[in-house]
């Protein structure tokens, strides 16, 4: 079936308007994605038509809000191959990992095993609670599983790994990590922030105990996200917050009984509009089809690789072809700083990419990289977007050389 990118682009208001000049070329999808009309409409619908609170009312607006919120949970659960009771709504990946790190019983002399590929959000929450053993990369740029096995000892409490790097885009075989963790009776947490927009996720297949993702990287509003956990894994977590919505009963002496998961982990009024928007986003993606998205993006990534390879002044740092549609580069002679390049690409050429250390300072240090320039694609990007990036980079390299 032909991938009708023109029709899909019509769903995204930001791809229509441009920034006053030519339409924008948005290649910063790993930072956050643009939002399609069904998501915008779902948020508007809640705010304009039924903005009651959830789980707290005996009136029509509260009923409708609760129904939409729980319906969204069921849709997200289906999208992940999970049960609704295994989906905790959170604000994003950082909050999801924080809930696990803060909710598990960890002592300072315990440790968790992670990889050097991780975003700060999958490093610092552990560092705050216990020892962290950071596993390096093998020649293919993926975390070294044998090193992870060697790092486990009697005080190891959990393994945590990203399914897809936000710097190199490399995919990690998390099932192998799950098998390793389970051989030692340990849980595995998977950071799926960068995976979710590109590959269908099946938590049963991944065999993970926890999985974290951010709605805003999945065409949904900021303030939406998921902590998936098996029932047993979620029940092991002490709630980060206590208050309304998470208890069945509080006595006069303030003894209390927690509700079941997932609600016991969602104290307080949640970001209802964002959660409803996330449900609309996953439905939108299912309508397009994750397989069609994957095929389209793989072809675009190959074009991106080939076009950037025609620019001899650049060095690519994304070694593996098994990776998300992104490419991270630096100027070979170091003459052009990545932040400068990103600014000029935006201001002169209307091409938006990201430069910096991408909240992965340890990875940049391990690879001895300065700030890098990352172009990251989504299914709505076009061949022309890639060529405009190439042309902008070529002009900048010429200017830098001259
Ligand atoms: N992990 C990875 C791999 C990421 O790319 C990001 C976002 N850059 C995060 C975690 C944190 O996500 P958020 O800021 O949405 O919490």
Coordinates of C-alpha atoms and ligand atoms in Angstrom, one line a residue:
X1 CA 0.0 0.0 0.0
X2 CA 1.3 3.5 -0.9
X3 CA 2.1 5.6 2.1
X4 CA 0.1 8.7 1.6
X5 CA 2.4 11.2 3.3
X6 CA 0.7 14.3 1.8
X7 CA -2.6 13.3 3.3
X8 CA -1.0 12.5 6.6
X9 CA 0.8 15.9 6.6
X10 CA -2.6 17.6 6.3
X11 CA -3.4 16.3 9.8
X12 CA -0.6 18.4 11.3
X13 CA -1.4 22.1 11.5
X14 CA 2.3 23.0 12.1
X15 CA 3.2 21.4 8.8
X16 CA 0.7 23.6 7.0
X17 CA 1.6 27.0 8.3
X18 CA 5.3 27.0 8.2
X19 CA 7.1 29.8 10.0
X20 CA 6.1 32.7 7.7
X21 CA 8.3 31.5 4.9
X22 CA 8.7 28.1 3.3
X23 CA 7.0 25.2 5.3
X24 CA 9.2 24.2 8.2
X25 CA 11.4 21.2 8.0
X26 CA 10.9 19.6 11.4
X27 CA 13.7 17.1 12.1
X28 CA 13.7 17.3 15.9
X29 CA 11.2 14.5 16.5
X30 CA 13.4 12.7 19.0
X31 CA 13.0 15.8 21.2
X32 CA 9.3 16.0 20.7
X33 CA 6.8 15.3 17.9
X34 CA 4.2 17.5 16.3
X35 CA 0.6 16.9 17.1
X36 CA -2.1 15.8 14.7
X37 CA -5.7 17.2 14.6
X38 CA -7.3 14.2 16.3
X39 CA -5.1 14.7 19.3
X40 CA -5.7 18.4 19.4
X41 CA -9.4 17.8 19.0
X42 CA -9.4 15.3 21.8
X43 CA -7.7 17.8 24.2
X44 CA -10.0 20.6 23.0
X45 CA -13.1 18.3 23.4
X46 CA -12.2 17.6 27.1
X47 CA -11.4 21.2 27.9
X48 CA -14.4 22.7 26.1
X49 CA -17.1 20.1 26.5
X50 CA -16.7 17.9 29.6
X51 CA -13.8 19.2 31.8
X52 CA -14.9 17.4 35.0
X53 CA -12.6 15.7 37.4
X54 CA -12.0 12.0 37.3
X55 CA -13.0 9.3 39.8
X56 CA -14.6 12.0 42.1
X57 CA -18.0 13.1 41.0
X58 CA -21.6 12.1 40.9
X59 CA -22.5 14.3 37.9
X60 CA -22.5 14.1 34.2
X61 CA -19.3 15.9 33.5
X62 CA -17.3 13.9 36.0
X63 CA -18.8 10.7 34.6
X64 CA -17.8 11.6 31.0
X65 CA -14.3 12.7 32.0
X66 CA -13.8 9.5 34.0
X67 CA -15.1 7.4 31.0
X68 CA -12.8 9.2 28.6
X69 CA -9.8 8.9 30.9
X70 CA -10.2 5.2 31.5
X71 CA -11.1 4.6 27.9
X72 CA -7.7 6.2 27.0
X73 CA -6.0 3.9 29.5
X74 CA -7.6 0.9 27.8
X75 CA -6.5 2.1 24.3
X76 CA -2.9 2.7 25.5
X77 CA -2.9 -0.7 27.2
X78 CA -4.0 -2.3 23.9
X79 CA -1.3 -0.4 22.0
X80 CA 1.3 -1.9 24.4
X81 CA -0.1 -5.4 24.6
X82 CA -0.8 -4.8 28.3
X83 CA -3.9 -4.9 30.6
X84 CA -5.4 -1.6 31.6
X85 CA -4.6 -2.3 35.2
X86 CA -0.9 -2.4 34.2
X87 CA -0.9 1.2 32.8
X88 CA -0.1 4.1 35.1
X89 CA -0.6 7.5 33.6
X90 CA 2.4 9.8 34.4
X91 CA 3.8 13.0 33.0
X92 CA 6.5 11.3 30.9
X93 CA 9.5 9.0 31.0
X94 CA 11.3 10.9 33.7
X95 CA 8.4 10.7 36.1
X96 CA 7.8 7.0 35.2
X97 CA 11.4 6.0 36.0
X98 CA 11.3 8.2 39.1
X99 CA 8.3 6.3 40.3
X100 CA 10.1 3.0 40.1
X101 CA 13.4 4.3 41.5
X102 CA 11.6 6.1 44.4
X103 CA 9.0 3.3 45.0
X104 CA 11.3 0.3 45.3
X105 CA 13.0 -0.5 48.6
X106 CA 16.6 0.4 47.8
X107 CA 19.5 0.8 50.2
X108 CA 22.6 2.8 49.6
X109 CA 24.7 -0.4 49.4
X110 CA 22.3 -1.9 46.8
X111 CA 23.0 -1.4 43.1
X112 CA 21.3 -1.4 39.8
X113 CA 22.9 -2.2 36.5
X114 CA 22.4 0.2 33.6
X115 CA 24.1 1.0 30.3
X116 CA 26.2 4.0 29.3
X117 CA 23.7 4.6 26.4
X118 CA 21.1 5.9 28.9
X119 CA 19.5 9.3 29.0
X120 CA 20.1 11.1 32.3
X121 CA 16.5 10.2 33.2
X122 CA 17.6 6.5 33.4
X123 CA 20.7 7.2 35.4
X124 CA 20.2 10.0 38.0
X125 CA 17.1 8.6 39.7
X126 CA 19.1 5.4 40.5
X127 CA 22.2 7.3 41.5
X128 CA 20.0 9.1 44.0
X129 CA 19.0 5.9 45.7
X130 CA 21.8 3.4 45.5
X131 CA 25.0 2.3 43.6
X132 CA 24.9 2.3 39.8
X133 CA 27.0 0.0 37.7
X134 CA 27.3 1.4 34.2
X135 CA 27.9 -1.1 31.4
X136 CA 29.8 0.0 28.3
X137 CA 29.1 -0.6 24.6
X138 CA 30.3 -3.3 22.2
X139 CA 31.7 -2.7 18.8
X140 CA 28.2 -2.4 17.3
X141 CA 27.4 0.4 19.7
X142 CA 25.0 -1.6 21.8
X143 CA 25.3 -2.2 25.6
X144 CA 27.5 -5.1 26.3
X145 CA 25.3 -7.9 27.7
X146 CA 28.3 -10.0 29.0
X147 CA 29.5 -7.0 30.9
X148 CA 26.0 -6.6 32.3
X149 CA 26.0 -10.2 33.4
X150 CA 29.4 -9.7 35.1
X151 CA 28.2 -6.6 36.9
X152 CA 25.4 -8.4 38.7
X153 CA 26.1 -9.4 42.3
X154 CA 24.1 -10.3 45.4
X155 CA 23.2 -6.6 46.1
X156 CA 21.9 -6.0 42.5
X157 CA 18.2 -5.0 42.7
X158 CA 17.3 -4.2 39.1
X159 CA 18.5 -3.9 35.5
X160 CA 17.5 -0.8 33.5
X161 CA 18.2 -0.2 29.8
X162 CA 17.0 1.9 26.9
X163 CA 15.3 0.2 24.0
X164 CA 16.6 2.9 21.7
X165 CA 19.3 5.5 22.2
X166 CA 18.3 9.1 21.8
X167 CA 21.8 9.9 20.6
X168 CA 22.7 7.2 18.1
X169 CA 19.2 5.8 17.6
X170 CA 20.6 2.2 18.0
X171 CA 18.0 -0.4 19.0
X172 CA 18.8 -2.7 22.0
X173 CA 17.6 -6.3 22.1
X174 CA 15.9 -5.8 25.5
X175 CA 14.5 -9.4 25.5
X176 CA 18.1 -10.6 26.1
X177 CA 18.3 -8.1 29.0
X178 CA 15.0 -9.4 30.3
X179 CA 16.3 -13.0 30.1
X180 CA 19.5 -12.0 32.0
X181 CA 17.6 -10.2 34.7
X182 CA 15.1 -13.0 35.2
X183 CA 17.8 -15.6 35.4
X184 CA 19.0 -13.7 38.5
X185 CA 15.4 -13.1 39.8
X186 CA 15.7 -9.4 39.1
X187 CA 13.2 -7.0 37.4
X188 CA 14.0 -5.2 34.1
X189 CA 13.0 -1.6 33.4
X190 CA 13.0 -0.5 29.8
X191 CA 13.2 3.1 28.7
X192 CA 11.0 3.1 25.6
X193 CA 10.9 7.0 25.1
X194 CA 12.6 6.7 21.7
X195 CA 11.1 3.4 20.7
X196 CA 7.5 4.2 20.9
X197 CA 7.1 6.4 17.8
X198 CA 8.9 4.0 15.5
X199 CA 8.2 0.4 16.4
X200 CA 5.2 -1.4 17.7
X201 CA 5.6 -2.3 21.4
X202 CA 4.5 -5.6 22.8
X203 CA 5.4 -5.7 26.5
X204 CA 4.6 -9.5 26.6
X205 CA 7.2 -10.1 23.9
X206 CA 9.7 -7.7 25.5
X207 CA 9.3 -9.6 28.8
X208 CA 10.0 -6.4 30.7
X209 CA 8.7 -5.8 34.2
X210 CA 8.5 -2.0 33.8
X211 CA 8.5 0.2 30.7
X212 CA 8.5 4.0 30.5
X213 CA 7.4 6.3 27.7
X214 CA 6.6 9.9 27.0
X215 CA 3.4 10.9 25.2
X216 CA 4.9 14.1 23.7
X217 CA 7.4 12.0 21.7
X218 CA 4.4 9.9 20.5
X219 CA 2.3 12.7 18.9
X220 CA 0.5 13.3 22.2
X221 CA 0.5 16.3 24.5
X222 CA 3.3 17.0 26.9
X223 CA 2.2 16.0 30.4
X224 CA 1.2 12.5 29.2
X225 CA 3.2 9.4 29.6
X226 CA 3.1 5.8 30.8
X227 CA 4.6 3.7 33.4
X228 CA 3.8 0.1 32.4
X229 CA 4.4 -2.6 35.0
X230 CA 3.3 -6.1 35.5
X231 CA 0.7 -6.3 38.3
X232 CA 3.2 -7.7 40.7
X233 CA 5.9 -5.2 39.7
X234 CA 3.5 -2.2 40.2
X235 CA 2.3 -3.6 43.6
X236 CA 5.9 -3.6 44.8
X237 CA 6.1 0.2 44.4
X238 CA 5.4 2.5 47.4
X239 CA 3.4 5.5 46.0
X240 CA 5.4 8.7 45.4
X241 CA 2.5 10.8 46.4
X242 CA -0.4 10.3 48.8
X243 CA -3.7 12.2 48.8
X244 CA -6.9 12.2 46.9
X245 CA -7.7 9.4 44.5
X246 CA -5.2 6.8 45.7
X247 CA -7.0 5.5 48.9
X248 CA -10.1 3.6 49.6
X249 CA -10.5 4.9 53.1
X250 CA -8.8 7.1 55.7
X251 CA -9.6 6.7 59.4
X252 CA -9.9 9.4 62.0
X253 CA -6.4 8.4 63.2
X254 CA -5.2 8.8 59.5
X255 CA -4.7 5.1 58.9
X256 CA -5.5 4.4 55.3
X257 CA -6.0 1.7 52.8
X258 CA -4.6 2.1 49.3
X259 CA -6.6 1.5 46.2
X260 CA -5.5 -1.2 43.7
X261 CA -2.9 -0.4 41.0
X262 CA -2.8 1.6 38.9
X263 CA -4.9 4.2 40.8
X264 CA -2.8 4.0 44.0
X265 CA 0.1 5.4 42.0
X266 CA -1.9 8.3 40.5
X267 CA -2.7 10.4 43.6
X268 CA -4.1 13.9 43.0
X269 CA -5.9 15.2 39.9
X270 CA -4.0 13.8 36.9
X271 CA -3.3 15.7 33.6
X272 CA -6.7 14.5 32.3
X273 CA -6.5 16.4 29.0
X274 CA -3.1 15.1 28.2
X275 CA -4.0 11.5 29.1
X276 CA -7.0 11.7 26.8
X277 CA -4.8 13.1 24.1
X278 CA -2.5 10.1 24.5
X279 CA -5.4 7.7 23.8
X280 CA -6.2 9.7 20.7
X281 CA -2.5 9.6 19.6
X282 CA -2.1 5.8 19.8
X283 CA -5.4 5.3 18.0
X284 CA -4.2 7.6 15.3
X285 CA -0.9 5.6 15.0
X286 CA -2.8 2.3 14.9
X287 CA -4.9 3.6 12.0
X288 CA -1.8 4.4 10.0
X289 CA -0.2 1.1 11.0
X290 CA 3.1 0.7 12.8
X291 CA 4.4 -1.6 10.1
X292 CA 3.7 1.0 7.4
X293 CA 5.4 3.6 9.6
X294 CA 8.4 1.4 10.1
X295 CA 8.9 0.7 6.4
X296 CA 8.4 4.4 5.5
X297 CA 10.9 5.6 8.2
X298 CA 13.5 2.9 7.3
X299 CA 13.5 4.2 3.7
X300 CA 13.8 7.8 4.8
X301 CA 16.7 6.9 7.2
X302 CA 18.6 5.2 4.4
X303 CA 18.2 8.4 2.3
X304 CA 19.4 10.5 5.2
X305 CA 22.4 8.3 5.7
X306 CA 23.2 8.4 2.0
X307 CA 22.8 12.1 1.5
X308 CA 24.8 13.0 4.6
X309 CA 27.5 10.7 3.4
X310 CA 28.0 12.9 0.4
X311 CA 29.2 15.7 2.7
X312 CA 32.8 14.9 3.4
X313 CA 33.1 17.5 6.2
X314 CA 30.8 15.5 8.5
X315 CA 31.4 12.5 10.7
X316 CA 28.4 10.3 11.5
X317 CA 28.2 8.7 15.0
X318 CA 25.3 6.4 14.4
X319 CA 27.1 3.1 13.6
X320 CA 24.2 0.6 13.3
X321 CA 21.7 0.2 10.5
X322 CA 19.4 -1.3 13.1
X323 CA 18.3 2.0 14.5
X324 CA 15.6 4.6 14.7
X325 CA 15.3 7.2 11.9
X326 CA 17.9 9.6 13.3
X327 CA 21.5 10.6 12.5
X328 CA 24.0 12.2 14.7
X329 CA 27.0 14.0 13.3
X330 CA 29.9 16.4 14.1
X331 CA 32.0 18.5 11.8
X332 CA 35.2 16.6 11.1
X333 CA 37.7 19.3 11.8
X334 CA 35.8 20.7 14.7
X335 CA 35.7 24.0 13.0
X336 CA 31.9 24.2 13.0
X337 CA 30.2 23.9 16.4
X338 CA 27.0 21.9 16.5
X339 CA 25.0 24.5 18.3
X340 CA 26.0 27.2 15.7
X341 CA 25.1 24.8 12.9
X342 CA 21.7 24.1 14.4
X343 CA 20.9 27.8 14.9
X344 CA 21.9 28.7 11.3
X345 CA 20.0 25.7 9.9
X346 CA 16.9 27.0 11.6
X347 CA 17.3 30.7 11.1
X348 CA 18.5 30.6 7.5
X349 CA 17.2 27.4 6.1
X350 CA 14.1 26.7 8.2
X351 CA 15.4 23.3 9.2
X352 CA 15.0 22.4 12.8
X353 CA 17.4 19.9 14.4
X354 CA 18.9 19.5 17.8
X355 CA 22.4 20.2 19.0
X356 CA 24.1 19.5 22.3
X357 CA 24.7 16.5 24.5
X358 CA 21.1 15.3 24.4
X359 CA 20.9 14.7 28.2
X360 CA 23.4 11.9 27.7
X361 CA 26.6 13.4 29.0
X362 CA 28.1 10.0 30.1
X363 CA 27.6 8.6 26.6
X364 CA 29.3 11.7 25.0
X365 CA 32.2 11.3 27.5
X366 CA 32.5 7.6 26.8
X367 CA 32.7 8.2 23.0
X368 CA 34.9 11.3 23.5
X369 CA 32.4 13.4 21.6
X370 CA 31.8 17.1 21.8
X371 CA 28.3 18.5 21.3
X372 CA 26.7 16.6 18.5
X373 CA 24.1 17.5 15.9
X374 CA 21.0 15.2 15.7
X375 CA 18.5 15.1 12.9
X376 CA 15.5 12.8 13.8
X377 CA 12.6 11.9 11.6
X378 CA 9.0 11.0 11.9
X379 CA 6.7 9.3 9.4
X380 CA 5.4 12.7 8.2
X381 CA 8.9 13.8 7.0
X382 CA 9.6 13.8 3.3
X383 CA 12.4 13.1 1.0
X384 CA 12.5 16.9 0.3
X385 CA 13.0 17.5 4.1
X386 CA 16.1 15.3 4.0
X387 CA 17.4 17.2 0.9
X388 CA 16.8 20.5 2.5
X389 CA 18.9 19.4 5.5
X390 CA 21.7 18.2 3.2
X391 CA 21.7 21.5 1.2
X392 CA 21.7 23.6 4.4
X393 CA 24.6 21.5 5.8
X394 CA 26.5 21.7 2.5
X395 CA 26.2 25.5 2.4
X396 CA 27.3 25.8 6.0
X397 CA 30.3 23.5 5.5
X398 CA 31.3 25.6 2.4
X399 CA 31.0 28.8 4.3
X400 CA 32.9 27.3 7.2
X401 CA 35.7 26.1 4.9
X402 CA 35.8 29.5 3.1
Ligands
LIG1 N1 14.8 8.7 27.9 C1 15.1 8.9 26.6 C2 15.8 7.8 25.8 C3 14.8 10.1 26.0 O1 15.1 10.4 24.8 C4 14.1 11.1 26.8 C5 13.7 12.5 26.3 N2 14.8 13.1 25.5 C6 13.8 10.8 28.2 C7 14.2 9.6 28.6 C8 13.1 11.8 29.0 O2 11.8 12.0 28.6 P1 10.9 13.1 29.2 O3 11.7 14.4 29.2 O4 9.7 13.2 28.3 O5 10.6 12.7 30.6

